[in-house]
XYZ file of C-alpha atoms in Angstrom:
382
model
C -24.334 -44.476 -258.277
C -22.096 -43.351 -255.294
C -22.139 -40.006 -257.149
C -25.560 -40.172 -257.360
C -26.224 -40.623 -253.719
C -23.758 -38.125 -252.998
C -25.786 -35.652 -255.141
C -29.045 -36.520 -253.399
C -27.489 -36.056 -249.918
C -25.787 -32.662 -251.003
C -29.420 -31.659 -252.292
C -30.836 -32.574 -248.835
C -28.030 -30.188 -246.763
C -27.923 -27.323 -249.460
C -31.243 -27.379 -251.494
C -31.355 -24.879 -254.274
C -27.797 -24.252 -254.254
C -26.951 -26.541 -257.338
C -25.861 -25.204 -260.771
C -27.142 -26.688 -263.878
C -25.361 -29.618 -265.388
C -23.510 -29.392 -268.515
C -25.683 -30.759 -271.296
C -24.378 -32.840 -274.476
C -25.968 -33.413 -277.569
C -25.308 -37.029 -278.528
C -25.335 -37.109 -282.472
C -25.266 -40.794 -282.683
C -28.140 -43.193 -281.213
C -27.395 -44.898 -277.876
C -28.324 -48.305 -277.498
C -30.416 -48.766 -274.660
C -29.017 -51.238 -271.974
C -31.447 -53.292 -269.751
C -30.963 -52.137 -266.350
C -32.463 -54.042 -263.056
C -32.906 -52.705 -259.552
C -29.790 -52.854 -257.429
C -29.503 -52.473 -253.461
C -26.901 -50.146 -252.855
C -27.482 -49.360 -249.048
C -24.090 -50.911 -248.105
C -22.454 -48.074 -250.167
C -24.196 -45.418 -247.796
C -21.676 -44.272 -244.758
C -23.654 -43.544 -241.233
C -23.264 -39.844 -241.720
C -25.259 -40.455 -244.929
C -27.621 -42.395 -243.783
C -28.540 -40.050 -240.881
C -28.461 -36.969 -243.635
C -31.484 -39.431 -245.334
C -33.160 -39.937 -242.083
C -33.131 -36.261 -241.004
C -34.488 -35.353 -244.706
C -37.500 -37.886 -244.287
C -37.976 -37.698 -240.438
C -39.357 -34.239 -241.144
C -42.094 -35.715 -243.113
C -42.728 -38.474 -240.724
C -42.760 -35.863 -237.892
C -45.475 -33.714 -239.701
C -47.762 -36.598 -240.100
C -47.306 -36.642 -243.816
C -48.999 -39.572 -245.522
C -48.605 -39.852 -249.325
C -47.636 -37.820 -252.161
C -47.830 -38.878 -255.965
C -46.528 -36.200 -258.466
C -49.114 -37.297 -261.163
C -51.852 -36.411 -258.794
C -50.621 -34.225 -255.683
C -53.134 -33.608 -252.892
C -53.064 -29.971 -252.255
C -54.374 -30.381 -248.668
C -51.762 -32.408 -247.520
C -49.186 -30.225 -248.976
C -50.561 -27.117 -247.161
C -50.722 -28.748 -244.043
C -47.005 -30.179 -244.477
C -46.066 -26.546 -245.452
C -47.256 -24.983 -242.245
C -45.572 -27.720 -240.139
C -42.252 -26.971 -241.981
C -42.587 -23.395 -240.748
C -43.276 -24.645 -237.333
C -40.365 -26.978 -237.075
C -38.210 -23.783 -238.122
C -39.906 -21.602 -235.562
C -40.769 -19.271 -238.372
C -44.829 -19.187 -238.447
C -45.548 -15.502 -239.231
C -47.296 -13.389 -236.845
C -50.837 -13.072 -237.048
C -52.781 -10.761 -239.085
C -56.640 -9.989 -239.386
C -58.487 -10.741 -242.406
C -62.306 -9.838 -242.947
C -62.622 -9.525 -238.956
C -60.724 -12.794 -238.329
C -57.141 -13.669 -237.350
C -54.684 -15.562 -239.244
C -51.136 -16.398 -240.018
C -49.900 -15.421 -243.477
C -47.489 -17.504 -245.805
C -46.820 -15.696 -249.158
C -47.512 -17.935 -251.912
C -43.995 -18.153 -253.392
C -42.195 -18.420 -250.248
C -44.612 -21.239 -249.203
C -44.146 -23.189 -252.459
C -40.444 -22.808 -252.523
C -40.129 -24.564 -248.983
C -42.430 -27.421 -250.453
C -39.751 -27.582 -253.361
C -37.171 -28.736 -251.110
C -39.023 -32.260 -251.324
C -41.355 -32.002 -254.436
C -41.301 -30.693 -257.889
C -44.819 -28.980 -257.187
C -46.762 -25.961 -258.065
C -49.513 -25.353 -255.424
C -52.874 -24.185 -256.866
C -53.918 -20.614 -255.749
C -56.794 -21.484 -253.905
C -57.739 -22.384 -250.228
C -59.978 -24.992 -248.758
C -62.108 -25.404 -245.513
C -59.304 -24.682 -243.255
C -57.069 -22.305 -245.604
C -57.804 -19.133 -246.978
C -56.445 -17.776 -250.105
C -56.079 -14.133 -251.101
C -53.800 -11.842 -252.992
C -51.277 -14.398 -253.358
C -51.044 -15.347 -249.860
C -52.304 -18.604 -247.936
C -53.926 -17.775 -244.539
C -53.961 -20.396 -241.829
C -56.437 -19.861 -238.959
C -55.264 -21.877 -236.271
C -53.230 -20.538 -233.231
C -50.613 -23.139 -232.442
C -48.768 -23.337 -229.070
C -45.688 -25.453 -229.767
C -44.603 -28.839 -230.720
C -42.317 -31.769 -229.939
C -40.273 -33.736 -232.376
C -40.812 -37.211 -231.264
C -41.058 -39.347 -234.573
C -38.371 -40.433 -237.074
C -37.865 -42.282 -240.043
C -35.361 -44.854 -240.406
C -33.863 -45.563 -243.815
C -33.568 -49.503 -244.106
C -32.796 -49.768 -247.818
C -31.641 -47.757 -250.767
C -32.304 -49.048 -254.220
C -30.623 -48.010 -257.747
C -33.750 -48.592 -259.735
C -31.793 -48.663 -262.989
C -33.626 -45.823 -264.503
C -32.112 -42.970 -262.946
C -34.259 -42.835 -260.013
C -33.828 -44.292 -256.337
C -36.292 -46.260 -254.153
C -35.886 -45.708 -250.282
C -37.503 -48.083 -247.720
C -37.748 -47.117 -244.134
C -39.384 -47.707 -240.849
C -41.271 -45.024 -238.921
C -40.655 -44.888 -235.022
C -42.080 -42.645 -232.216
C -40.132 -42.099 -228.693
C -41.038 -40.341 -225.561
C -39.671 -36.589 -226.057
C -37.827 -35.073 -223.034
C -37.763 -31.482 -221.863
C -34.046 -31.946 -220.550
C -32.204 -33.269 -223.618
C -32.511 -33.237 -227.416
C -33.568 -36.590 -228.207
C -34.304 -36.297 -231.748
C -30.608 -35.728 -232.625
C -30.118 -39.328 -231.270
C -32.979 -40.736 -232.838
C -32.186 -39.924 -236.481
C -28.932 -41.534 -236.118
C -28.912 -45.025 -237.915
C -30.713 -47.429 -235.640
C -27.552 -49.772 -235.753
C -26.089 -47.074 -233.642
C -28.863 -46.764 -230.945
C -28.137 -47.753 -227.358
C -29.626 -49.959 -225.452
C -31.377 -47.267 -223.226
C -33.032 -45.774 -226.465
C -36.674 -47.183 -226.475
C -38.888 -46.374 -229.335
C -42.300 -47.614 -230.753
C -42.410 -48.925 -234.292
C -45.554 -47.377 -235.814
C -45.126 -48.050 -239.651
C -43.313 -47.955 -242.579
C -42.465 -45.741 -245.654
C -41.572 -46.073 -249.327
C -40.041 -43.274 -251.283
C -38.900 -42.835 -254.779
C -36.751 -39.894 -255.877
C -36.418 -38.640 -259.277
C -34.196 -35.651 -260.752
C -36.149 -32.282 -261.404
C -34.988 -30.843 -264.508
C -36.714 -27.320 -263.322
C -35.400 -27.376 -259.822
C -32.091 -29.015 -260.963
C -32.148 -31.565 -257.610
C -33.356 -34.759 -256.807
C -37.265 -34.480 -255.695
C -39.526 -37.036 -253.979
C -41.541 -38.561 -257.105
C -43.764 -41.065 -254.733
C -44.162 -40.920 -251.161
C -46.332 -43.556 -249.225
C -46.323 -43.821 -245.330
C -48.154 -46.780 -243.983
C -49.174 -46.431 -240.197
C -50.487 -49.345 -238.193
C -54.322 -49.239 -237.119
C -55.100 -46.413 -235.300
C -51.850 -44.754 -235.750
C -52.656 -43.064 -239.321
C -55.461 -41.099 -238.051
C -53.375 -39.783 -235.108
C -50.636 -39.020 -237.683
C -52.986 -36.844 -239.694
C -54.492 -35.160 -236.960
C -50.896 -34.054 -235.737
C -50.168 -32.411 -239.033
C -52.720 -29.879 -238.062
C -52.357 -29.809 -233.886
C -48.988 -29.825 -232.773
C -49.952 -28.527 -229.174
C -47.172 -28.983 -226.528
C -49.465 -30.862 -224.342
C -49.207 -33.752 -226.826
C -45.482 -34.274 -226.303
C -45.752 -37.040 -223.825
C -47.508 -39.939 -225.640
C -49.207 -42.525 -223.460
C -49.226 -45.905 -224.582
C -52.654 -47.873 -224.882
C -53.111 -50.222 -222.382
C -53.060 -54.184 -223.790
C -56.058 -56.305 -223.345
C -55.566 -58.755 -220.400
C -56.458 -62.285 -221.763
C -58.688 -64.800 -219.816
C -56.909 -67.540 -220.158
C -53.586 -67.454 -218.181
C -51.831 -69.992 -220.263
C -51.876 -67.902 -223.358
C -49.016 -66.324 -224.721
C -49.099 -62.388 -223.612
C -47.391 -60.135 -226.270
C -48.355 -56.430 -226.074
C -49.461 -55.053 -229.453
C -46.348 -54.481 -231.388
C -47.322 -50.875 -232.084
C -46.641 -50.198 -228.371
C -44.119 -52.523 -227.450
C -40.530 -51.937 -226.176
C -37.728 -54.671 -226.197
C -37.950 -55.198 -222.574
C -41.607 -55.732 -221.820
C -42.622 -58.476 -224.075
C -42.029 -62.159 -224.450
C -40.622 -63.068 -227.799
C -42.810 -65.519 -229.429
C -39.662 -67.387 -230.790
C -39.008 -68.262 -227.153
C -42.049 -70.253 -226.479
C -44.005 -73.287 -227.819
C -45.836 -71.144 -230.230
C -47.828 -74.012 -231.299
C -49.732 -73.939 -228.065
C -51.223 -70.972 -229.153
C -53.744 -69.859 -231.779
C -54.941 -66.506 -232.704
C -52.586 -64.784 -230.530
C -50.212 -62.361 -231.258
C -46.750 -63.744 -232.436
C -43.574 -61.711 -232.834
C -40.834 -63.744 -234.462
C -37.763 -63.640 -236.990
C -36.754 -65.483 -239.890
C -35.723 -65.829 -243.594
C -37.864 -65.433 -246.766
C -37.517 -68.751 -248.680
C -39.971 -68.112 -251.244
C -42.473 -65.599 -252.745
C -45.696 -66.449 -254.549
C -46.926 -63.240 -256.370
C -50.822 -62.466 -256.640
C -52.793 -63.171 -259.609
C -52.531 -59.860 -261.031
C -55.988 -58.790 -259.562
C -54.786 -59.455 -256.188
C -53.724 -56.726 -253.751
C -51.390 -59.150 -251.923
C -48.913 -61.787 -252.399
C -47.540 -64.535 -250.330
C -44.086 -64.863 -248.626
C -43.056 -68.241 -247.058
C -40.532 -67.509 -243.912
C -38.344 -70.240 -242.707
C -38.212 -70.012 -239.243
C -35.389 -71.176 -236.808
C -37.247 -72.971 -233.720
C -36.163 -72.172 -230.197
C -36.341 -74.832 -227.386
C -38.968 -77.719 -228.036
C -40.738 -76.141 -230.976
C -41.288 -77.854 -234.169
C -39.379 -76.750 -237.194
C -41.944 -74.621 -238.919
C -42.599 -72.124 -241.498
C -45.029 -69.101 -241.945
C -47.227 -68.833 -244.848
C -47.549 -64.845 -244.883
C -50.025 -62.810 -246.743
C -48.322 -59.449 -247.523
C -50.513 -56.309 -248.761
C -48.938 -54.500 -251.354
C -49.124 -51.432 -249.012
C -45.824 -52.969 -247.582
C -42.460 -52.912 -249.779
C -41.968 -55.913 -252.075
C -40.143 -58.630 -249.997
C -37.382 -60.625 -251.581
C -35.924 -64.354 -251.188
C -33.320 -64.169 -248.769
C -34.484 -61.252 -246.561
C -33.958 -61.539 -242.930
C -37.122 -60.144 -241.055
C -38.753 -59.638 -237.743
C -42.505 -60.036 -238.266
C -45.507 -59.462 -236.192
C -48.533 -62.007 -236.791
C -51.802 -63.121 -235.477
C -52.004 -66.798 -236.726
C -55.314 -67.262 -238.456
C -54.346 -71.184 -239.337
C -51.795 -73.452 -237.538
C -51.074 -77.043 -238.684
C -48.822 -79.416 -237.058
C -47.635 -82.296 -239.031
C -45.314 -84.985 -237.284
C -42.056 -83.517 -238.539
C -43.019 -79.869 -239.031
C -45.635 -77.033 -238.516
C -47.181 -74.522 -240.563
C -48.978 -71.286 -239.732
C -50.902 -69.038 -241.933
C -51.177 -65.653 -241.111
C -51.403 -61.923 -242.554
C -48.466 -59.595 -242.201
C -49.178 -56.703 -239.556
C -45.690 -55.400 -239.526
C -42.084 -56.062 -240.258
C -38.568 -54.896 -239.929
C -35.330 -55.924 -241.788
C -32.625 -57.663 -239.650
C -29.092 -57.813 -240.233
C -27.703 -61.343 -240.410
C -26.020 -60.374 -236.843
C -29.361 -59.291 -235.604
C -31.007 -62.473 -236.769
C -28.143 -64.840 -235.362
C -28.687 -63.251 -231.993
C -31.990 -64.322 -231.597
C -31.416 -68.090 -231.375
């Protein structure tokens, strides 16, 4: 699998340069071996994780939302292709078509750029925004510049046991600077970030890689970015509008609670580690229907009933101060990656039900966001 990872990373840096593998014909039947998913994140060096982050960050930076190799969305692919040209500063000069001004993108060149990520063949047709004539896509919008201020941080990499890889990551946005290249710093593994690096966690992403026999390198088979409420629409807009005046993001103001004794935690979509009061440093059972940011370990998973679009994870939370020992019964939407027993998590929730018994407490809530924690990060919380 280390060789498989190395091949994937080499593809990211040298797409299209691989030569075909030698093919051997097996004359005798090969006995099928049952394989299961295995986490291989620890096999990767920081340099390899950085390459993965850079590769996937191009998609998150473009506001790319989803891809399914069985039913690719042409509109999303066209918008992504345009952004990839923009990132390289290679948007073609405008031309006039039927009295209107467009940026022209030759079909073969455009499709080849997308083949760095996907084994796809675009339809030779336009849409409400794109014009297609004589093997060329035409884009009508005049873009004035952009600033790279979003990154994907790879959290976990799995060998699925069938030749494919599953990557789970989190999406961050940071404030760009005209004075220094912050993007190159934020695509480094998050474990290497300095205390002065402040970023907003805006969502998460799951990606499945498979081998393309046609392109002779690994490609994305499934991609799903999950943005927090209000972020997804903005990300989609940014895939079409990358004006420079959007470089500085203004954080939405959090609502002021009428009751002064309520726990005040800014919505996690806009938090920085220096401006919120962690819930695990309070008597959290004094608060109900209030945002809580806390950390714990998954003790148990209760799967859905088959028709359900969610499952339940039981988190064991180590109490701080005078809190009761307590657990969180967490409803997890299937838009999130599958949690596993033993996962160490930071979770953001709004309690729906709170029950305090004589010896322990239970909170029931729906997961709003989470991120994985290392053993050291979890231990440092308490």
